[in-house]
Amino acid sequence: MTYEQEEQHPTKAVEEEEEGITPRASPKLQPSRSRRSSRLQKRPDTYHRSPSLEDDSPDLFPALSRVSTHDGPGISDQRPGYEPGDEIYHKFSHLRKVTIVTVLSFCSFLAPISSTSILAASPEVVKTFHTTGAIFGISNALYMVFMGLSALFYGPLGSTYGRKWPMTVAAITFTGFSIGTALAPNLASFFVFRLLTAFQGTCFLIVGGTVIGDIYRPIERGTAYGWFLSGTLIGPALGPFIGGIIVTYASWRDIFWLQTVLAGISTLGVIFLVPETIHRKRSDELSGLPRKQKVKKLWSWINPWRVIKLFKYPNVLLVGIAASSLVWNMYSLLTPIRYVLNPRFGLDSPLEGGLFYIAPGGGYLVGTFFGGRWADHIVKRYIRKRGGHRIPEDRLNSCTVAMGIVIPGCMLVYGWSIEKRFGGIPLPVICMFVQGVAQLFCFPSLNTYCLDVMQSQSSEVMAGNYVIRYVFAAAGTAACLPVIESIGVGWFSTISAAFVASAAAATWMTAKYGAEWRERVDRHADDD
């Protein structure tokens, strides 16, 4: 069966072995009939006796089948939420899984922290290259654009060649381009190396996130993804704080030397601690094919159009827009802090401005402990309500309150407290902290949905989600300062709050109707 056939018929993508009966034990090792009967009574779900067998017949033991996805048929388990085929996730021990997630979380910390760590040093960079703040803002916006474009390539590559190889290449090149940024002699080279760094860093977010789907059962992924996302979200928040400390006492170039050291550590972690986790590589089908056929088949797999065409599914598109509203909100909140809060409170040094970034960073850290677990809890609740049946859209119900009420409310209070000069420093700090916690109640749900909804194309679905979100992140980064200068921080925060609230409504609709939308698109595809 080809990979394309597996995508169309995931329940047929099974490589099963026939159940075997263990050899009859020798008399010395044969358990007594009473002991065997006692064991059968204790474990009726595991040991089965055929009524047609005589009393001296051998015991029957289940032989685990190798299933390519959790959608396939397999031997069931009586644990809550256990689905046929979930035994594929037993490949790694719990400790090994924790190690993998820890390394990937550290890797996912790199690209986002690089996107914001330089913000605290923006005046110094502008002075070094004799440019303007607007041009510097464009460089940060292009950084986000290249993070989005990268997803179009690394998503299909992760499905074709596996997870480890793309991440290893990305880690090595990210380290090299970080050195180039630190040594950049002029603005043009600074731009080029920054963009190349962004292109490589997204691999950790796309392929690394897909690894979570490879090693964790669907009802466990939210918790694991919450820890993975801690690096993704804490990075942008703590980056300016770290950058503020460095630029206060040293050169802005030392920010990128620190980034180089961290990237080197991540490279070692990926090489030595992260195994290959993909259940089946597409590239295995290339063996023995003529060169022309290989090229044709390979292009069909790594073509970026594979990612774009998934937006024909309304649920995939709306969840991507929902994630984009959160990223827009995050970057439009973090980018102008030094230009907005420093003048508002009469702060002069980069270090003082950088302290404000601790608030959302602390919120992201606190949310890590609860957001993913809450998403998994909601899934289990709906499984019980449905009598043991799970659909991917159930998970989205865990983020609608945080996205529809908490985050928009925090943005309104934050923006207008600064605009109207009330509440002092504590009020915006509290708003940023609460908003950070709330975002960790949203991202694990949205990201894990991308892994669950189309299991055989999870890498491409995740890539499409990141394409949309970083396009909006680029827009937020580029637009926030000019718009704030034009209409004020209060009205800009109101626009951001309205965007997030609208995305929450779209998420609720997806949770309610997403399964029907998917079936309708699939039916039309079959008819064509």
XYZ file of C-alpha atoms in Angstrom:
528
model
C 0.000 0.000 0.000
C 1.413 3.425 -0.937
C 1.562 6.377 1.403
C -1.147 8.147 -0.600
C -3.440 5.153 -0.163
C -2.697 5.200 3.529
C -3.734 8.862 3.704
C -7.031 8.106 1.999
C -7.719 4.948 3.982
C -5.967 5.279 7.367
C -7.907 2.385 8.815
C -6.384 0.099 6.170
C -2.831 1.236 6.886
C -2.135 -1.623 9.269
C 0.714 -4.052 9.383
C -0.631 -6.790 11.599
C 0.891 -10.013 12.716
C -1.293 -13.041 13.333
C -1.955 -13.690 16.985
C 0.330 -16.459 18.244
C -0.234 -19.092 20.890
C 2.678 -19.568 23.221
C 4.341 -22.981 23.137
C 3.120 -25.441 25.670
C 5.235 -25.217 28.776
C 7.188 -28.129 30.158
C 5.672 -29.935 33.187
C 8.080 -28.182 35.557
C 7.151 -24.738 34.282
C 3.428 -25.424 33.639
C 1.385 -23.441 36.178
C -1.142 -25.418 38.113
C -4.734 -25.391 36.904
C -5.885 -23.560 40.033
C -3.231 -20.880 39.688
C -4.073 -20.462 36.001
C -7.784 -20.164 36.752
C -7.066 -17.586 39.426
C -4.988 -15.593 36.982
C -7.736 -15.724 34.385
C -10.230 -14.380 36.872
C -7.956 -11.523 37.835
C -7.180 -10.500 34.239
C -10.235 -11.351 32.109
C -9.355 -8.538 29.726
C -5.931 -9.960 28.911
C -6.083 -13.725 29.056
C -8.794 -15.509 27.119
C -9.746 -19.220 27.107
C -11.633 -20.775 24.265
C -14.578 -22.927 25.482
C -13.685 -25.575 22.916
C -10.274 -26.263 24.459
C -9.602 -28.977 26.994
C -8.376 -28.135 30.486
C -4.794 -29.035 29.607
C -4.704 -26.764 26.575
C -2.046 -24.010 26.526
C -2.665 -20.489 27.755
C -3.431 -17.850 25.159
C -1.528 -14.576 25.186
C -2.196 -11.503 23.004
C 0.414 -10.590 20.411
C 0.571 -6.833 19.858
C 0.051 -5.725 16.281
C 2.104 -2.986 14.662
C -0.265 -0.236 13.651
C 0.769 2.764 11.607
C -1.708 5.212 13.164
C -4.097 5.242 16.047
C -6.933 5.114 13.533
C -6.127 1.551 12.556
C -7.651 -1.554 14.124
C -5.646 -3.268 16.777
C -5.934 -4.917 20.136
C -7.884 -2.745 22.530
C -7.090 -1.872 26.125
C -9.455 -1.288 28.991
C -7.806 1.925 30.181
C -9.945 5.087 29.902
C -9.668 6.733 26.519
C -7.651 3.884 25.033
C -8.324 3.453 21.315
C -7.564 0.555 18.967
C -4.033 0.947 17.636
C -2.727 3.011 20.567
C -0.094 0.363 21.283
C 2.079 2.072 18.667
C 2.750 4.774 21.265
C 4.375 2.260 23.637
C 7.590 2.286 21.627
C 9.371 4.618 24.054
C 9.398 4.584 27.840
C 7.909 7.449 29.838
C 11.387 8.706 30.772
C 12.505 8.636 27.135
C 9.423 10.589 26.095
C 10.065 13.210 28.777
C 13.663 13.541 27.560
C 12.516 13.987 23.960
C 9.953 16.654 24.899
C 12.526 18.478 27.048
C 15.045 18.663 24.198
C 12.395 19.742 21.698
C 11.062 22.403 24.062
C 14.565 23.805 24.387
C 14.962 23.781 20.604
C 11.605 25.507 20.128
C 12.876 28.236 22.446
C 15.514 29.371 19.933
C 13.693 30.862 16.933
C 11.079 32.792 18.974
C 13.657 34.188 21.403
C 15.714 35.326 18.427
C 12.674 37.164 17.096
C 12.293 39.334 20.216
C 15.623 39.373 22.085
C 16.876 42.098 19.771
C 13.833 44.311 20.450
C 15.313 45.672 23.675
C 18.446 46.635 21.726
C 16.651 48.142 18.731
C 17.927 51.724 19.259
C 21.485 50.428 19.522
C 21.164 48.350 16.317
C 19.647 51.341 14.521
C 22.591 53.468 15.626
C 25.179 50.856 14.585
C 23.875 50.556 11.028
C 22.846 54.228 10.649
C 19.245 53.322 9.815
C 15.787 54.066 11.247
C 13.414 52.338 13.641
C 10.972 51.730 10.785
C 13.614 49.841 8.762
C 14.528 47.839 11.845
C 10.838 46.989 12.284
C 10.731 45.703 8.717
C 13.601 43.330 9.490
C 11.610 41.841 12.360
C 8.502 41.559 10.172
C 10.504 39.765 7.469
C 11.839 37.447 10.165
C 8.243 36.349 10.814
C 7.514 36.019 7.105
C 10.451 33.663 6.646
C 9.337 31.621 9.654
C 6.003 31.182 7.887
C 7.521 30.361 4.502
C 9.795 27.788 6.112
C 6.776 25.824 7.271
C 5.789 25.166 3.634
C 8.994 23.187 3.158
C 9.765 21.629 6.524
C 6.238 20.291 6.970
C 6.372 18.006 3.887
C 10.047 17.163 4.537
C 9.172 15.929 8.021
C 6.657 13.486 6.551
C 8.922 12.365 3.704
C 12.301 11.864 5.392
C 11.281 11.519 9.023
C 11.734 13.843 11.976
C 15.363 13.515 13.029
C 17.143 14.340 9.765
C 15.397 17.701 9.107
C 15.820 18.798 12.736
C 19.509 17.903 12.736
C 20.149 19.930 9.583
C 18.105 22.836 10.935
C 19.988 22.849 14.256
C 23.402 22.911 12.589
C 22.510 25.645 10.102
C 20.716 27.705 12.764
C 23.968 27.717 14.734
C 25.985 28.800 11.708
C 23.605 31.607 10.728
C 23.576 32.875 14.315
C 27.344 33.326 14.053
C 26.830 35.204 10.783
C 24.321 37.556 12.436
C 26.698 38.290 15.310
C 29.477 39.168 12.860
C 27.300 41.081 10.348
C 29.354 44.062 9.076
C 26.434 45.976 7.535
C 22.653 46.187 7.463
C 22.280 44.001 4.353
C 24.214 41.085 5.838
C 22.346 41.542 9.119
C 19.057 41.165 7.224
C 20.227 38.112 5.275
C 21.557 36.139 8.233
C 18.524 37.002 10.357
C 16.180 35.725 7.667
C 18.168 32.532 7.142
C 18.108 31.944 10.901
C 14.320 32.347 10.907
C 13.942 29.877 8.041
C 15.827 27.153 9.926
C 14.318 27.822 13.346
C 10.759 27.049 12.280
C 11.720 23.416 11.715
C 11.767 22.857 15.479
C 8.222 24.172 15.780
C 6.784 22.154 12.875
C 8.681 18.876 12.927
C 9.296 18.977 16.666
C 5.600 19.449 17.299
C 4.782 16.503 15.050
C 7.010 14.313 17.206
C 4.494 14.824 20.031
C 1.881 13.178 17.827
C 4.279 10.304 17.086
C 4.922 9.308 20.692
C 1.829 10.297 22.713
C -1.717 8.995 22.618
C -4.364 11.534 21.545
C -5.708 12.037 25.076
C -2.163 12.694 26.401
C -0.964 15.111 23.742
C -2.355 18.288 25.267
C -0.230 17.947 28.403
C 2.893 17.049 26.416
C 2.264 19.858 23.947
C 1.829 22.319 26.800
C 5.377 21.590 27.943
C 6.674 21.723 24.385
C 5.022 25.119 23.841
C 6.568 26.530 26.994
C 9.762 27.124 25.040
C 7.886 28.569 22.079
C 6.052 31.153 24.183
C 8.496 31.867 27.005
C 11.175 32.608 24.391
C 9.468 35.680 22.889
C 8.608 37.023 26.337
C 11.986 36.555 28.033
C 14.031 37.399 24.938
C 13.737 41.180 25.355
C 14.497 40.894 29.075
C 17.691 38.949 28.379
C 18.515 41.297 25.513
C 17.975 44.289 27.808
C 20.474 42.946 30.329
C 23.064 42.239 27.644
C 22.743 45.570 25.839
C 22.909 47.459 29.146
C 26.304 46.017 30.023
C 27.713 44.824 26.665
C 27.188 44.998 22.896
C 23.993 43.975 21.094
C 26.131 41.502 19.139
C 26.558 39.472 22.333
C 22.845 38.651 22.120
C 23.590 36.593 19.037
C 26.703 35.037 20.541
C 24.512 33.781 23.379
C 22.060 32.529 20.770
C 24.921 30.676 19.054
C 25.861 28.887 22.276
C 22.245 27.864 22.913
C 21.901 26.653 19.306
C 25.056 24.562 19.680
C 23.607 22.900 22.785
C 20.364 22.181 20.928
C 22.335 20.592 18.091
C 23.967 18.147 20.496
C 20.592 17.401 22.075
C 18.939 16.620 18.744
C 21.805 14.433 17.555
C 22.285 12.374 20.714
C 18.961 12.456 22.601
C 16.169 12.605 19.995
C 15.559 9.346 18.070
C 13.606 8.915 14.868
C 9.928 8.753 15.884
C 7.995 8.661 12.605
C 5.940 5.498 12.153
C 6.532 5.304 8.428
C 8.623 7.414 6.036
C 7.350 8.207 2.580
C 10.909 8.048 1.279
C 10.947 4.276 1.837
C 8.766 3.947 -1.263
C 11.516 5.410 -3.472
C 13.712 2.348 -3.150
C 14.179 0.606 -6.480
C 12.306 3.164 -8.598
C 13.805 4.691 -11.787
C 15.307 8.151 -11.320
C 12.600 9.960 -13.277
C 9.858 8.299 -11.292
C 11.706 9.052 -8.056
C 11.903 12.749 -8.883
C 8.224 12.892 -9.823
C 7.126 11.097 -6.682
C 9.435 13.123 -4.438
C 8.155 16.422 -5.842
C 4.579 15.350 -5.201
C 5.518 14.799 -1.550
C 7.588 17.920 -0.825
C 5.631 20.317 -3.025
C 4.545 23.275 -0.800
C 1.134 23.062 -2.442
C 0.482 20.014 -0.242
C 0.272 22.446 2.678
C -1.750 25.167 0.958
C -4.421 22.845 -0.431
C -5.392 21.736 3.092
C -7.037 25.124 3.571
C -9.968 23.777 1.549
C -11.013 22.286 4.879
C -12.855 25.098 6.736
C -11.881 23.641 10.109
C -8.159 23.753 9.269
C -8.433 27.322 7.989
C -10.435 28.627 10.964
C -8.168 27.010 13.542
C -5.199 28.551 11.723
C -6.837 31.980 11.927
C -7.574 31.415 15.627
C -3.921 30.640 16.333
C -2.958 33.653 14.215
C -5.076 35.982 16.336
C -3.159 34.854 19.421
C 0.225 35.301 17.745
C -0.831 38.717 16.370
C -1.857 39.673 19.887
C 1.381 38.399 21.417
C 3.781 40.114 19.040
C 1.801 43.350 18.817
C 1.887 43.407 22.620
C 5.596 42.612 23.003
C 7.069 44.601 20.100
C 6.245 48.173 21.197
C 6.878 47.829 24.941
C 10.077 49.867 24.951
C 8.513 52.557 22.772
C 5.190 52.655 24.663
C 5.775 51.742 28.307
C 9.202 53.346 28.776
C 7.955 56.859 27.887
C 4.673 56.282 29.758
C 6.472 55.551 33.038
C 9.599 57.663 32.476
C 12.023 54.741 32.112
C 15.327 55.263 30.322
C 17.499 52.126 30.341
C 16.919 49.002 28.218
C 17.067 46.896 31.394
C 14.126 48.754 32.960
C 12.031 48.289 29.838
C 13.059 44.641 29.634
C 11.622 43.982 33.105
C 8.101 44.365 31.697
C 8.629 41.247 29.586
C 8.870 39.129 32.738
C 5.111 39.489 33.274
C 3.904 37.681 30.118
C 6.840 35.271 30.383
C 5.803 34.365 33.917
C 2.240 33.902 32.688
C 3.391 31.515 29.970
C 5.391 29.538 32.522
C 2.478 29.245 34.957
C 0.106 28.344 32.134
C 2.403 25.503 31.122
C 1.416 23.584 34.261
C -2.324 23.846 33.625
C -3.221 24.620 29.984
C -2.305 21.294 28.401
C -3.759 19.263 31.263
C -7.002 21.219 30.975
C -7.185 20.417 27.244
C -6.712 16.683 27.928
C -9.283 16.843 30.732
C -11.885 18.292 28.364
C -11.188 15.552 25.816
C -11.698 12.842 28.443
C -14.919 14.514 29.602
C -16.341 14.443 26.080
C -15.230 10.831 25.621
C -17.346 9.912 28.645
C -20.278 11.970 27.341
C -20.070 10.220 23.965
C -19.902 6.775 25.525
C -16.252 6.169 24.705
C -16.157 7.851 21.285
C -13.705 10.696 20.593
C -13.665 13.251 17.797
C -10.766 15.711 17.327
C -13.032 18.779 17.609
C -13.849 17.997 21.261
C -10.485 19.429 22.280
C -11.326 22.887 20.975
C -13.935 23.364 23.682
C -11.116 23.833 26.192
C -9.966 27.204 24.834
C -13.106 29.156 23.955
C -13.491 30.903 27.341
C -9.840 31.973 27.542
C -9.860 33.149 23.937
C -13.305 34.719 23.940
C -13.323 36.469 27.316
C -10.042 36.498 29.258
C -7.586 37.601 26.566
C -9.815 40.295 24.964
C -10.637 41.661 28.430
C -6.957 41.858 29.378
C -6.111 43.614 26.115
C -8.809 46.255 26.643
C -7.741 46.992 30.211
C -4.049 47.004 29.238
C -4.462 49.367 26.288
C -6.811 51.880 27.863
C -4.975 51.960 31.208
C -1.882 53.118 29.325
C -3.829 55.443 27.027
C -5.739 57.151 29.880
C -2.866 56.897 32.379
C -4.547 55.066 35.245
C -3.567 52.051 37.324
C 0.158 52.830 37.353
C 2.659 50.064 36.609
C 0.841 47.195 38.430
C -2.286 47.161 36.234
C -0.628 46.566 32.822
C 1.765 44.084 34.435
C -1.147 42.076 35.860
C -2.927 42.172 32.498
C 0.145 40.877 30.682
C 0.590 38.083 33.222
C -3.045 36.919 33.081
C -2.991 37.105 29.316
C 0.120 34.912 29.251
C -1.595 32.268 31.390
C -4.696 32.395 29.175
C -2.678 31.869 25.988
C -1.348 28.590 27.410
C -4.964 27.494 27.777
C -5.399 28.089 24.038
C -2.258 27.061 22.163
C -2.037 23.426 23.407
C -5.627 22.863 22.318
C -5.212 24.473 18.882
C -1.842 22.861 18.138
C -2.864 19.405 19.304
C -5.997 19.623 17.174
C -3.692 19.950 14.152
C -2.059 16.648 15.121
C -5.340 14.843 15.733
C -7.594 16.007 12.925
C -5.716 14.406 9.999
C -3.282 11.959 11.558
C -1.584 10.831 8.339
C -0.970 14.465 7.286
C -0.304 15.974 10.708
C 3.008 17.505 9.614
C 1.361 19.350 6.713
C -1.605 20.491 8.831
C 0.777 21.832 11.461
C 2.828 23.557 8.774
C -0.244 25.265 7.346
C -1.200 26.489 10.791
C 2.228 28.056 11.276
C 2.154 29.636 7.831
C -1.004 31.547 8.705
C 0.049 32.477 12.221
C 3.433 33.902 11.213
C 1.936 35.910 8.383
C -0.230 37.604 11.000
C 2.728 37.850 13.381
C 4.663 39.689 10.664
C 1.723 42.021 10.103
C 1.408 42.706 13.829
C 5.124 43.335 14.229
C 5.259 45.724 11.271
C 1.979 47.538 11.936
C 1.862 47.974 15.700
C 4.152 50.996 16.058
C 2.786 53.015 13.100
C -0.815 52.242 14.097
C -0.219 53.082 17.756
C 1.378 56.374 16.756
C -1.654 57.076 14.557
C -4.646 56.049 16.715
C -3.165 55.388 20.152
C -2.491 52.251 22.155
C -6.071 52.111 23.472
C -7.771 51.753 20.089
C -5.029 49.459 18.810
C -5.615 47.142 21.785
C -9.349 47.290 21.069
C -8.736 46.107 17.501
C -6.558 43.254 18.772
C -9.193 42.275 21.356
C -11.911 42.211 18.687
C -9.729 40.013 16.454
C -9.177 37.461 19.230
C -12.860 37.461 20.228
C -13.911 36.848 16.621
C -11.398 33.993 16.391
C -12.919 32.499 19.557
C -16.335 32.472 17.864
C -14.804 30.719 14.829
C -13.194 28.156 17.147
C -16.529 27.462 18.827
C -18.135 26.930 15.422
C -15.331 24.546 14.465
C -15.831 22.564 17.678
C -19.522 22.259 16.872
C -19.516 21.726 13.100
C -15.919 20.811 12.228
C -16.596 17.084 11.843
C -19.429 17.792 9.379
C -17.213 20.173 7.385
C -14.487 17.554 7.094
C -16.893 14.882 5.922
C -18.420 17.235 3.335
C -15.017 18.110 1.842
C -14.002 14.442 1.765
C -17.249 13.486 0.017
C -16.702 16.125 -2.654
C -13.136 14.907 -3.134
C -14.382 11.333 -3.592
C -16.989 12.485 -6.100
C -14.312 14.273 -8.118
